[in-house]
Coordinates of C-alpha atoms in Angstrom, one line a residue:
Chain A
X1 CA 14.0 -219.3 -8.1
X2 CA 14.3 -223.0 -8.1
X3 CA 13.4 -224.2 -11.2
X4 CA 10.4 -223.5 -13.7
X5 CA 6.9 -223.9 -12.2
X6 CA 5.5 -226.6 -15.0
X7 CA 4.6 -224.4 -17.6
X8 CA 7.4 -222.5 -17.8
X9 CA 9.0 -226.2 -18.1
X10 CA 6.2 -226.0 -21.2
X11 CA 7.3 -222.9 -22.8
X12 CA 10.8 -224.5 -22.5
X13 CA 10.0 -227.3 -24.4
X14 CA 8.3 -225.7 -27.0
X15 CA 10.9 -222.8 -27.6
X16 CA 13.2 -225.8 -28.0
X17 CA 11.1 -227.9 -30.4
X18 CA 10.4 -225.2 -32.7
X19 CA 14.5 -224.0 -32.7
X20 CA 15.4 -227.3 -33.9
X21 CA 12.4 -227.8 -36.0
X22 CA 12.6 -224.2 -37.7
X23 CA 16.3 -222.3 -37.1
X24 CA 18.6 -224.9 -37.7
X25 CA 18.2 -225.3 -41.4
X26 CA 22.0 -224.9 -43.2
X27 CA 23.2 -223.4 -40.4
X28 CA 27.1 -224.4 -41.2
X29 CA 26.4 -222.7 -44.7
X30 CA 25.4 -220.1 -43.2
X31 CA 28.0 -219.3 -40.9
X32 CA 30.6 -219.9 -43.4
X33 CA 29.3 -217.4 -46.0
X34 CA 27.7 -215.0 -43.4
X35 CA 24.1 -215.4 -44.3
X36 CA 21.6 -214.1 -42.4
X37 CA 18.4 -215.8 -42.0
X38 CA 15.6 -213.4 -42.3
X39 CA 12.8 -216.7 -42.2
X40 CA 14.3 -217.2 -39.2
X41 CA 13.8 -214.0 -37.7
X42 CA 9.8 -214.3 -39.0
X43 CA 9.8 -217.8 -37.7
X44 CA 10.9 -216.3 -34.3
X45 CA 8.3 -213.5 -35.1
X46 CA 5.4 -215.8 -35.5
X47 CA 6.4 -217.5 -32.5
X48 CA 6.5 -214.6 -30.1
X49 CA 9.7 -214.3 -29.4
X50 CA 10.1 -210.7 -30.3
X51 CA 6.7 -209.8 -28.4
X52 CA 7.7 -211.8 -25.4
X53 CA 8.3 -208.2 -23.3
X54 CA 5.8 -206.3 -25.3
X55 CA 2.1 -205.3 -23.8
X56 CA -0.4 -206.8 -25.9
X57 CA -2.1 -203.8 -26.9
X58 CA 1.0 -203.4 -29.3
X59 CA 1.1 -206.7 -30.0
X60 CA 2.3 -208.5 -27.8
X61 CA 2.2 -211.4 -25.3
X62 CA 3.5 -209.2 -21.8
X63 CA 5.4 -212.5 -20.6
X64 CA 6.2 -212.8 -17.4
X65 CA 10.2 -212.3 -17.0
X66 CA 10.3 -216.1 -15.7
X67 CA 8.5 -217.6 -18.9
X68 CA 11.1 -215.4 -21.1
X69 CA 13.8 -216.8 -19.2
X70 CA 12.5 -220.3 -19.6
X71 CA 11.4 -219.6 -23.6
X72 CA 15.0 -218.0 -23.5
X73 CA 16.8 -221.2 -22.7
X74 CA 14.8 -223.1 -24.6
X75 CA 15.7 -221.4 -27.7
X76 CA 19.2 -221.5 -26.7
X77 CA 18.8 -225.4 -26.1
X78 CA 16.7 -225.5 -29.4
X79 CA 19.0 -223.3 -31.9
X80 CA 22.4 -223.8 -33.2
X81 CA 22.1 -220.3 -35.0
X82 CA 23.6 -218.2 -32.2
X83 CA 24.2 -215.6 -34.4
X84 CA 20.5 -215.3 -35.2
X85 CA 19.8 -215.7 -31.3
X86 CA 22.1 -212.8 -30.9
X87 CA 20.5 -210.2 -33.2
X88 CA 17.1 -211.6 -31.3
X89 CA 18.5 -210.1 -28.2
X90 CA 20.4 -207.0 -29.5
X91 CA 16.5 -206.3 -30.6
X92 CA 14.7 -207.2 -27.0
X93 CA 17.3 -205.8 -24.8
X94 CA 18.8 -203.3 -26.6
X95 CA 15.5 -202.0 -28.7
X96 CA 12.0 -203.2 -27.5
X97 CA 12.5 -202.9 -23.7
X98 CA 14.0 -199.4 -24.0
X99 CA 10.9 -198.2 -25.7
X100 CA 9.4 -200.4 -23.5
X101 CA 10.4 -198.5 -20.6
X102 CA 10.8 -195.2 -21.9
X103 CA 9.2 -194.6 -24.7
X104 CA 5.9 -192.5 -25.1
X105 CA 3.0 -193.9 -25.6
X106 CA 2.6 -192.5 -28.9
X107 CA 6.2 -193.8 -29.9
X108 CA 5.2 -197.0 -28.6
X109 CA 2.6 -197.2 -31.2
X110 CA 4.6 -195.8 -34.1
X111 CA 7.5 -198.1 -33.2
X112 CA 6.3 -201.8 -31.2
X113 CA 4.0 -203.1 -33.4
X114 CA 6.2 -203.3 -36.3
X115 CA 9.3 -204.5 -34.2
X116 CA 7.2 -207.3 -32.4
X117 CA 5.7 -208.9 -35.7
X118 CA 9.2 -209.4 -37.7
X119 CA 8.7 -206.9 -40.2
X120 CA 11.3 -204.4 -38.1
X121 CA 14.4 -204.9 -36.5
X122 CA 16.1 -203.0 -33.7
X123 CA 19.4 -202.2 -33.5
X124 CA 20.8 -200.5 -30.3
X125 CA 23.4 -197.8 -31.3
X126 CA 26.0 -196.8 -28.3
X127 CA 29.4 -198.3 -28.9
X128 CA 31.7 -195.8 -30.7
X129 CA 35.7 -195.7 -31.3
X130 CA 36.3 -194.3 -28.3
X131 CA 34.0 -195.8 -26.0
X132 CA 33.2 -199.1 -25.6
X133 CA 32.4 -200.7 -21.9
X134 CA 32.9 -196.8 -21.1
X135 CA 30.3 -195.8 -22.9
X136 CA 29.4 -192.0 -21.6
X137 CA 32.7 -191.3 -22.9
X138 CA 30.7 -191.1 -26.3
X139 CA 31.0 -188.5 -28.3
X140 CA 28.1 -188.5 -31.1
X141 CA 26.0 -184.7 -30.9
X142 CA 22.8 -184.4 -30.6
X143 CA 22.4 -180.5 -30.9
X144 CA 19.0 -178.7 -30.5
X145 CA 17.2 -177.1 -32.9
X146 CA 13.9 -175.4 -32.9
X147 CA 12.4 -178.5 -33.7
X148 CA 14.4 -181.1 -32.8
X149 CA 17.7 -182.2 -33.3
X150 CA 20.7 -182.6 -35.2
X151 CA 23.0 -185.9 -34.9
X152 CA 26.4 -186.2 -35.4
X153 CA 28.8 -188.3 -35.2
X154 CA 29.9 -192.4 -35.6
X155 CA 28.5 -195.7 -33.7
X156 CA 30.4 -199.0 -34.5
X157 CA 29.6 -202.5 -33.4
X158 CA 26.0 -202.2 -34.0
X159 CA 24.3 -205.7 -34.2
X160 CA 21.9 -205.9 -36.4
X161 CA 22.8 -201.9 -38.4
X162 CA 22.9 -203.5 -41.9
X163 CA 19.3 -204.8 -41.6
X164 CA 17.8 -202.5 -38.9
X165 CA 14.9 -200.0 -39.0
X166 CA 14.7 -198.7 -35.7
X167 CA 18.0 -197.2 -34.1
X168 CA 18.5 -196.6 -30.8
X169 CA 20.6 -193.9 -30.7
X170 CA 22.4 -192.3 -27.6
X171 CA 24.0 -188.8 -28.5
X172 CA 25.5 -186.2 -25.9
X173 CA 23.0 -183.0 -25.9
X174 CA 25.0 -181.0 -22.8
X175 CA 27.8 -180.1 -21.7
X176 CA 28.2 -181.1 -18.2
X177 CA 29.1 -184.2 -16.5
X178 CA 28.4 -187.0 -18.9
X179 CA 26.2 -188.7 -16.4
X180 CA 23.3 -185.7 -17.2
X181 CA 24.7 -184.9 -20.5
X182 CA 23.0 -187.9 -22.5
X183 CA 19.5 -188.5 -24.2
X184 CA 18.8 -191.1 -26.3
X185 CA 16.5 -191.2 -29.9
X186 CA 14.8 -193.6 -31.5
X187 CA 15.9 -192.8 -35.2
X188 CA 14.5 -194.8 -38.5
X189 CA 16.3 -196.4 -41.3
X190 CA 16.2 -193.8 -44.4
X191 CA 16.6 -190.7 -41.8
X192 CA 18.6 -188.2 -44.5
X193 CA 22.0 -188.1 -42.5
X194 CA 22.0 -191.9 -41.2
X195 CA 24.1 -194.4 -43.3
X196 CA 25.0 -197.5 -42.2
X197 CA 28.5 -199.4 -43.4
X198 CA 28.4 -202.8 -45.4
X199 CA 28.6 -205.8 -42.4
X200 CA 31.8 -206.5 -41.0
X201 CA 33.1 -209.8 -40.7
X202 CA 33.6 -211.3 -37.5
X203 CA 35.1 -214.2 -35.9
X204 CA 32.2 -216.0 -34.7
X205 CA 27.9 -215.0 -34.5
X206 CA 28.4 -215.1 -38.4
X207 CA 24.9 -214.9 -39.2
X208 CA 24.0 -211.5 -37.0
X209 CA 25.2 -208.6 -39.2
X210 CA 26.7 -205.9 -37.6
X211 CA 28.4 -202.5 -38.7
X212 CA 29.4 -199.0 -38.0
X213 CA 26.4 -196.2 -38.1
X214 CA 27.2 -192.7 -39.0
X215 CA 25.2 -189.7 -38.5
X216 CA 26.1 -186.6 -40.6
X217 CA 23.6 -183.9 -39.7
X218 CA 21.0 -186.1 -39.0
X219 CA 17.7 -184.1 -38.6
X220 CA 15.5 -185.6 -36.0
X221 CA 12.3 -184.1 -34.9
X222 CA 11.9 -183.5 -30.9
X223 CA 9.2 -187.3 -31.2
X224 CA 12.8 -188.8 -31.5
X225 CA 14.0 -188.8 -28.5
X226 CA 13.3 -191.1 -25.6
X227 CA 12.3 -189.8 -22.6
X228 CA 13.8 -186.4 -20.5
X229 CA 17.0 -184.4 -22.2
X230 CA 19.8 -185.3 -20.2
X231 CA 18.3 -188.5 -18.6
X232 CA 20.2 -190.9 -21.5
X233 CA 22.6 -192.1 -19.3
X234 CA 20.1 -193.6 -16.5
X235 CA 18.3 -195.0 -19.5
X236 CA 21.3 -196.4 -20.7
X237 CA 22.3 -197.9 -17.6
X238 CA 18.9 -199.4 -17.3
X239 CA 19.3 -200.7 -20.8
X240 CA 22.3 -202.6 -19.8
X241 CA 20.7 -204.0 -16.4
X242 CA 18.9 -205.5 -18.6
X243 CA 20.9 -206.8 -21.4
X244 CA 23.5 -208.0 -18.4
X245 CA 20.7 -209.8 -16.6
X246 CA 19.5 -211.8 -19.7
X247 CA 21.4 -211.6 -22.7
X248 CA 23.0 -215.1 -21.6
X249 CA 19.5 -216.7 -20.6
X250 CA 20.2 -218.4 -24.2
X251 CA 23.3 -219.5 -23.5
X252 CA 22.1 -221.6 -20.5
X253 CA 19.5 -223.7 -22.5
X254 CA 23.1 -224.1 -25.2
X255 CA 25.1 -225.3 -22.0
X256 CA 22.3 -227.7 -21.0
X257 CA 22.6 -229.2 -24.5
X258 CA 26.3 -229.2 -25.2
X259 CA 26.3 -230.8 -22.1
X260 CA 24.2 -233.3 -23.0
X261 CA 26.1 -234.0 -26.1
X262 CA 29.7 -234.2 -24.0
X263 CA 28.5 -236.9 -21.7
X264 CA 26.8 -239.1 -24.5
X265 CA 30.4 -239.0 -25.9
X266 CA 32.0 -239.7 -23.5
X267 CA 29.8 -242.7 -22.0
X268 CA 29.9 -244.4 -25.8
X269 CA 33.2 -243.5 -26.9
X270 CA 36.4 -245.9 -26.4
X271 CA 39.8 -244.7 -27.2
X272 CA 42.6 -246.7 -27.5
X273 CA 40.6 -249.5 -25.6
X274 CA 40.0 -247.4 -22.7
X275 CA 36.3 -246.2 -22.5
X276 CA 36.5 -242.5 -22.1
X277 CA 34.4 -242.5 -18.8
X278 CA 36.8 -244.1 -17.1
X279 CA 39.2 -241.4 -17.7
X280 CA 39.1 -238.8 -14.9
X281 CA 40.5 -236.3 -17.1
X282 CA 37.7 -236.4 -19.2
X283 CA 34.7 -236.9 -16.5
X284 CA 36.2 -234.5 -14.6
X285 CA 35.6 -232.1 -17.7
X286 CA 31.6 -232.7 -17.4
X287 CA 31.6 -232.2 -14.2
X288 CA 33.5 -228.9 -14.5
X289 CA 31.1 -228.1 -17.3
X290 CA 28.2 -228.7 -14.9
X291 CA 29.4 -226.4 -12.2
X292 CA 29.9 -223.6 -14.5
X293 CA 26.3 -223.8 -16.2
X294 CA 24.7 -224.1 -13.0
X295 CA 26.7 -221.2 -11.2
X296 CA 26.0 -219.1 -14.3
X297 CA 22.2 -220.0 -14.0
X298 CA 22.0 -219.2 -10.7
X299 CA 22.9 -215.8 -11.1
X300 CA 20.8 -215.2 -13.6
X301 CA 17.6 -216.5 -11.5
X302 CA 18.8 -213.9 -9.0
X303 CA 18.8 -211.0 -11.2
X304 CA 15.3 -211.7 -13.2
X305 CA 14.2 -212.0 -9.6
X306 CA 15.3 -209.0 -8.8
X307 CA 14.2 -207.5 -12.2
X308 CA 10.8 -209.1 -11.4
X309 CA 10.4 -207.4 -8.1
X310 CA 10.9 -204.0 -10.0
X311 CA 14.4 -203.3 -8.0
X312 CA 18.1 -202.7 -9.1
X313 CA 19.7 -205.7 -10.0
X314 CA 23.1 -203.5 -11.4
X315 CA 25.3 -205.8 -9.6
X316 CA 23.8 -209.2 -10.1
X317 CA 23.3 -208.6 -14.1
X318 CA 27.4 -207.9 -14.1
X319 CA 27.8 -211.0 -12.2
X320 CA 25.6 -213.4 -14.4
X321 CA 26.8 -212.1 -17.5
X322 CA 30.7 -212.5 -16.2
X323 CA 29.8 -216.0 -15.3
X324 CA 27.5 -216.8 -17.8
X325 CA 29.9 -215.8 -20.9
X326 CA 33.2 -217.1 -18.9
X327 CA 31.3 -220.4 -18.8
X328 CA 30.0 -220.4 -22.6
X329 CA 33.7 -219.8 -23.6
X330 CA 35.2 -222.6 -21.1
X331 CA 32.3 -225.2 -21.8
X332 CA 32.7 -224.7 -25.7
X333 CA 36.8 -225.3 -24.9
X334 CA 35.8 -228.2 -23.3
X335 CA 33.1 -229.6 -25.7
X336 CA 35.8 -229.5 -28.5
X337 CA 38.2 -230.9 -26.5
X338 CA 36.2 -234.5 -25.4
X339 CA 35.3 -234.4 -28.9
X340 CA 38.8 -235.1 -29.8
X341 CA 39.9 -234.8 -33.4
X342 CA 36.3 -234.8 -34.5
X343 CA 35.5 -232.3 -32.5
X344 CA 37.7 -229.6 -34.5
X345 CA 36.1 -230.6 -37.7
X346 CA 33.9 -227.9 -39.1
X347 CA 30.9 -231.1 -39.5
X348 CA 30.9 -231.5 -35.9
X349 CA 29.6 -227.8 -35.2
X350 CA 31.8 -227.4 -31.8
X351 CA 34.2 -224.8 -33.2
X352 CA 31.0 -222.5 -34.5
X353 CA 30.2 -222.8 -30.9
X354 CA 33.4 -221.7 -29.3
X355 CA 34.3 -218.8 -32.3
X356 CA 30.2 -217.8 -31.3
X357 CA 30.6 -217.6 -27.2
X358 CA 34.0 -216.0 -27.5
X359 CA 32.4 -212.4 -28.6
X360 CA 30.3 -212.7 -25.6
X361 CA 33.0 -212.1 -23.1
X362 CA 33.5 -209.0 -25.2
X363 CA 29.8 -207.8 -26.1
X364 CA 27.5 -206.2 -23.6
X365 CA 30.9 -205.2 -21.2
X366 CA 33.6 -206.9 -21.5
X367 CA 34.8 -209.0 -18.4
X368 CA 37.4 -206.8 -17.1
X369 CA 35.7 -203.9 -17.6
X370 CA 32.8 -205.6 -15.4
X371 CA 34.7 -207.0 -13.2
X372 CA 36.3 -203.6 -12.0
X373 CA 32.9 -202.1 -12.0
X374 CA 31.7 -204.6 -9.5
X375 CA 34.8 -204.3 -7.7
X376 CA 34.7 -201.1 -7.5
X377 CA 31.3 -201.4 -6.0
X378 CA 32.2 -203.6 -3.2
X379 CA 34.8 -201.7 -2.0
X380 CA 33.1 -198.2 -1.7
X381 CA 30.6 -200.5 0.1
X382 CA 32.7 -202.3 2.3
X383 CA 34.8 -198.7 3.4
X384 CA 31.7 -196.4 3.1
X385 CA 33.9 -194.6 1.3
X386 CA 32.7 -191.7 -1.5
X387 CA 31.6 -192.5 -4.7
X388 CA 35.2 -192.5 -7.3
X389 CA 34.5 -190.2 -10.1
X390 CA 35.4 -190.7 -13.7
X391 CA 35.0 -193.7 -15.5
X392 CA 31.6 -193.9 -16.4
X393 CA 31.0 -197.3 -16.7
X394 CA 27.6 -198.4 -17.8
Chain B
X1 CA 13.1 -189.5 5.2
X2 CA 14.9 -186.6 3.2
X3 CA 17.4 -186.7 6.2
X4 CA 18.4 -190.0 5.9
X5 CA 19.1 -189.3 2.4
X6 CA 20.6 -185.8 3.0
X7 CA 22.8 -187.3 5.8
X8 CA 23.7 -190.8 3.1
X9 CA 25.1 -188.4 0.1
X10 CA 26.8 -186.5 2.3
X11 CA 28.7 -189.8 3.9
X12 CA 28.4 -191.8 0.8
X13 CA 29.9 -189.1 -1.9
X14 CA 31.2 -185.8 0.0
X15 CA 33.6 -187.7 1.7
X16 CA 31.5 -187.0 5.0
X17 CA 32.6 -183.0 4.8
X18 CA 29.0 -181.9 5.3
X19 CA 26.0 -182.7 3.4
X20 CA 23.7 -181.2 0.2
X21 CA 20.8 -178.4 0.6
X22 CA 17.7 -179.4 -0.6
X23 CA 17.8 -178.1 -3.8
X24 CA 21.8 -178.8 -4.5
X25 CA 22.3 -180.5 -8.0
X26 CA 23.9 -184.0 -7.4
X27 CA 24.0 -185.4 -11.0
X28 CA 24.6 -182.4 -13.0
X29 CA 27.2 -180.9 -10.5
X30 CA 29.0 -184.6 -10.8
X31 CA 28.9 -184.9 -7.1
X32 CA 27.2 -188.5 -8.0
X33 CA 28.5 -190.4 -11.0
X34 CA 27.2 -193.4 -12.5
X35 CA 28.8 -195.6 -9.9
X36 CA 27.3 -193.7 -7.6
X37 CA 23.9 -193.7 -8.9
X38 CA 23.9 -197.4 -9.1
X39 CA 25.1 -196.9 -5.1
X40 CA 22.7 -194.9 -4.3
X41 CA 19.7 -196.7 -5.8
X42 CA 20.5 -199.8 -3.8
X43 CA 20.6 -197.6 -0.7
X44 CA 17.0 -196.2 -1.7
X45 CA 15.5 -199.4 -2.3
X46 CA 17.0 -200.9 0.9
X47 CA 16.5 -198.1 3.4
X48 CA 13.1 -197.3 2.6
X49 CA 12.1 -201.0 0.7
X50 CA 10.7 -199.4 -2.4
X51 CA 10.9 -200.2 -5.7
X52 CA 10.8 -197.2 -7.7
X53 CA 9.0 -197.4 -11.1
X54 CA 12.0 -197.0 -14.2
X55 CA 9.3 -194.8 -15.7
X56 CA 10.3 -192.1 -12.7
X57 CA 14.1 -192.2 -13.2
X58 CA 15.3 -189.1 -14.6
X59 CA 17.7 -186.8 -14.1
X60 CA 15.6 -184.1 -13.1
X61 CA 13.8 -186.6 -10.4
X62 CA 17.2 -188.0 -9.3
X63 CA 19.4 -184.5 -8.7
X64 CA 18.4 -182.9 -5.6
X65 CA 17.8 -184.3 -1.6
X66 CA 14.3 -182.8 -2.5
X67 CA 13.4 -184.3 -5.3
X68 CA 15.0 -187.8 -4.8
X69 CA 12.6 -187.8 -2.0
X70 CA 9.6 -187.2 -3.1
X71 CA 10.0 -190.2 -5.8
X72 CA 10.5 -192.4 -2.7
X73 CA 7.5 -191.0 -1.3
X74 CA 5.7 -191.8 -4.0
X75 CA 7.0 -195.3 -4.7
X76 CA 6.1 -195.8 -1.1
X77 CA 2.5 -194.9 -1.8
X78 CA 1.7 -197.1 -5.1

């Protein structure tokens, strides 16, 4: 994939111009007192960003995954409101393109329509206490009752719970090895049995609320759940091939601009009588900053290819989101850093940016936990060797 | 076709001491993992160069020799 064709360079453009023109308003505000922007999200809304994946019989626009990609980095070159970008995503990858993929037609009408015009959010409820980037170690119950099911049990980290209607839910309903043990539910806001904890505060992605879920015999009916009992688990990798793949497509078109930024800096500002361009220490920075946004893009090209062309893309999605939220962390480091003094003032923004791309090395798999997955990978590959069992890594 | 794939679970994730019956759960035995399943997609799609629709992944299509191949019989076909 070498570059947008023109329109997609359109779409780019546009997501960008309306970011800056519409999702930027008191964004330092905001951050600082964890407000989230719910104009924002119905800006985004009116937009199409939340239909983007969506057929348009529910709604939506049924994008091609190259003009998402391109609206993606757009927005992420548009937007200083990462936090809002991130619940965006948390709803696409971890919401809409599950129902999407699995859901029934008749849940696709009960549920897309509502969660592609801005009046729902999706939330994507997997993580629990004891499983995080291991996640068919969960332990939430779904237990079967003559009409449906009963849920038990505690999900934390869940972007968006506080202001979410539509929960993805994924619950073990067998016995046997987690793998075929899973299913997974879409379950509504309100459900008797499903509260959801006052927002935790976090480091950085201030304005996407997050939270812990609990389910104490929640009563769902059998139209809950998504797809075949016992098939949660291949949903839920899918799920995260996909969330892998692009929830860093954002962060691309936020390189491009920090980038921007840091070598406007640097070819203006003079320090001490020395213009900082002529220090290699500092150029050498942009350059570094280069190579890492254009690595990480590349591997993402690779795996929306692959997603494209309707095949696997397990190991390319771990590989672009490792490099992808490596390089948001090391660029952001590096941003401040040319900045100088200014750039660890709160005014400057640069420190939002680094406290926001430092939970992305943690969300969606963390890096080591990817990085022995794919290592894993390449060396039953390289030895032909059987399949390790136990850790379940999603 | 269902030899190849007979022949590749055995190899791939019985550590090459024979091979499945058609009708021997993979999945829900935990001869294949998660790992595994991403392993053996990959083969799938590169042995046979199919691309098989996410609407046909399941558990019940995924955990025998028999049924595994006739979803890449069918993926060959659309």
């Amino acid at each position: 994939m070498r570059g947008h064709e023109a329109e997609h360079d359109e779409l780019k453009r546009a997501a960008a111009a309306f970011a800056a023109r519409t999702l930027n308003d008191d964004v330092a505000r905001r951050d600082r007192e964890e407000d989230v922007s719910l104009p924002g999200w119905k800006a985004c809304a009116e937009f199409g960003l939340q239909g983007m994946l969506v057929a348009p019989e529910y709604g939506g626009a049924g994008m091609d995954l190259r003009a998402v990609v391109a609206t993606l980095e757009g927005l992420g070159y548009g937007c200083r409101d990462r936090g809002l970008v991130s619940s965006l995503n948390a709803h696409l990858w971890g919401c809409v393109q599950t129902l999407n993929d699995f859901g029934s037609a008749g849940q696709k009408v009960e549920l897309l329509p509502g969660l592609v015009d801005g009046r729902w959010i999706g939330a994507n409820a997997m993580t629990e206490p004891e499983s995080g980037s291991d996640a068919l170690a969960l332990r939430t119950r779904a237990r079967r009752t003559d009409d449906g099911y009963v849920l038990d049990g505690r999900k934390c980290f869940v972007t968006n719970a506080p202001a979410a209607e539509v929960f993805i839910v994924y619950a073990r309903t067998g016995d046997g090895p987690a793998f075929s043990s899973l299913s997974c539910f879409a379950v509504r806001a309100g459900t008797p049995g499903l509260s959801v904890a006052p927002p935790a505060s976090k480091m950085g992605l201030r304005t996407s609320p997050m939270s812990d879920v609990f389910f104490s015999e929640c009563r769902v009916p059998s139209s809950a759940r998504l797809g075949a009992e016992g098939s949660g688990a291949m949903m839920l990798m899918s799920t995260m091939e996909w969330e892998r793949s692009l929830v860093l497509a954002v962060a691309v078109g936020g390189m491009e601009y920090q980038l921007e930024q840091c070598a406007e800096q640097v070819a203006r500002r003079v320090a001490g009588n020395h213009p900082l361009r002529q220090r290699q220490a500092v150029t050498q920075k942009l350059a570094e900053m280069k190579l890492r946004l254009e690595a990480g893009r590349g591997l993402l090209y690779r795996a929306v290819e692959l997603k494209r062309a309707g095949k696997s893309a397990f190991m390319e999605s771990m590989l672009a989101k490792i490099a992808l939220s490596e390089a948001g962390v090391a660029n952001a480091r590096d941003a401040m850093q040319i900045h100088g003094g200014y750039g660890y003032m709160s005014e400057a923004g640069l420190e939002r940016e680094l406290r926001d791309a430092l939970g992305s090395t943690i969300h969606s798999g963390a890096t080591e936990v990817l990085k022995d997955a794919v290592a894993m990978l390449l060396l039953a590959g390289s030895a032909g060797l059987a399949g390790r069992k136990g850790g379940g890594t999603a | 076709m269902k030899e190849q794939i007979r022949e590749h679970i055995g190899a791939a994730f019985m550590g090459g001491k024979g091979a499945p019956s058609d009708a021997q759960p993979l999945f829900t035995s935990g001869i294949i993992d998660s790992l595994g399943f991403i392993r053996l997609m990959s083969f799938l799609e590169k042995t046979f160069e199919v691309s098989i629709d996410v609407s046909q992944i399941t558990i019940e299509n995924f955990d025998t020799v028999e049924r595994i191949a006739r979803v890449v019989e069918a993926s060959r076909r659309t």
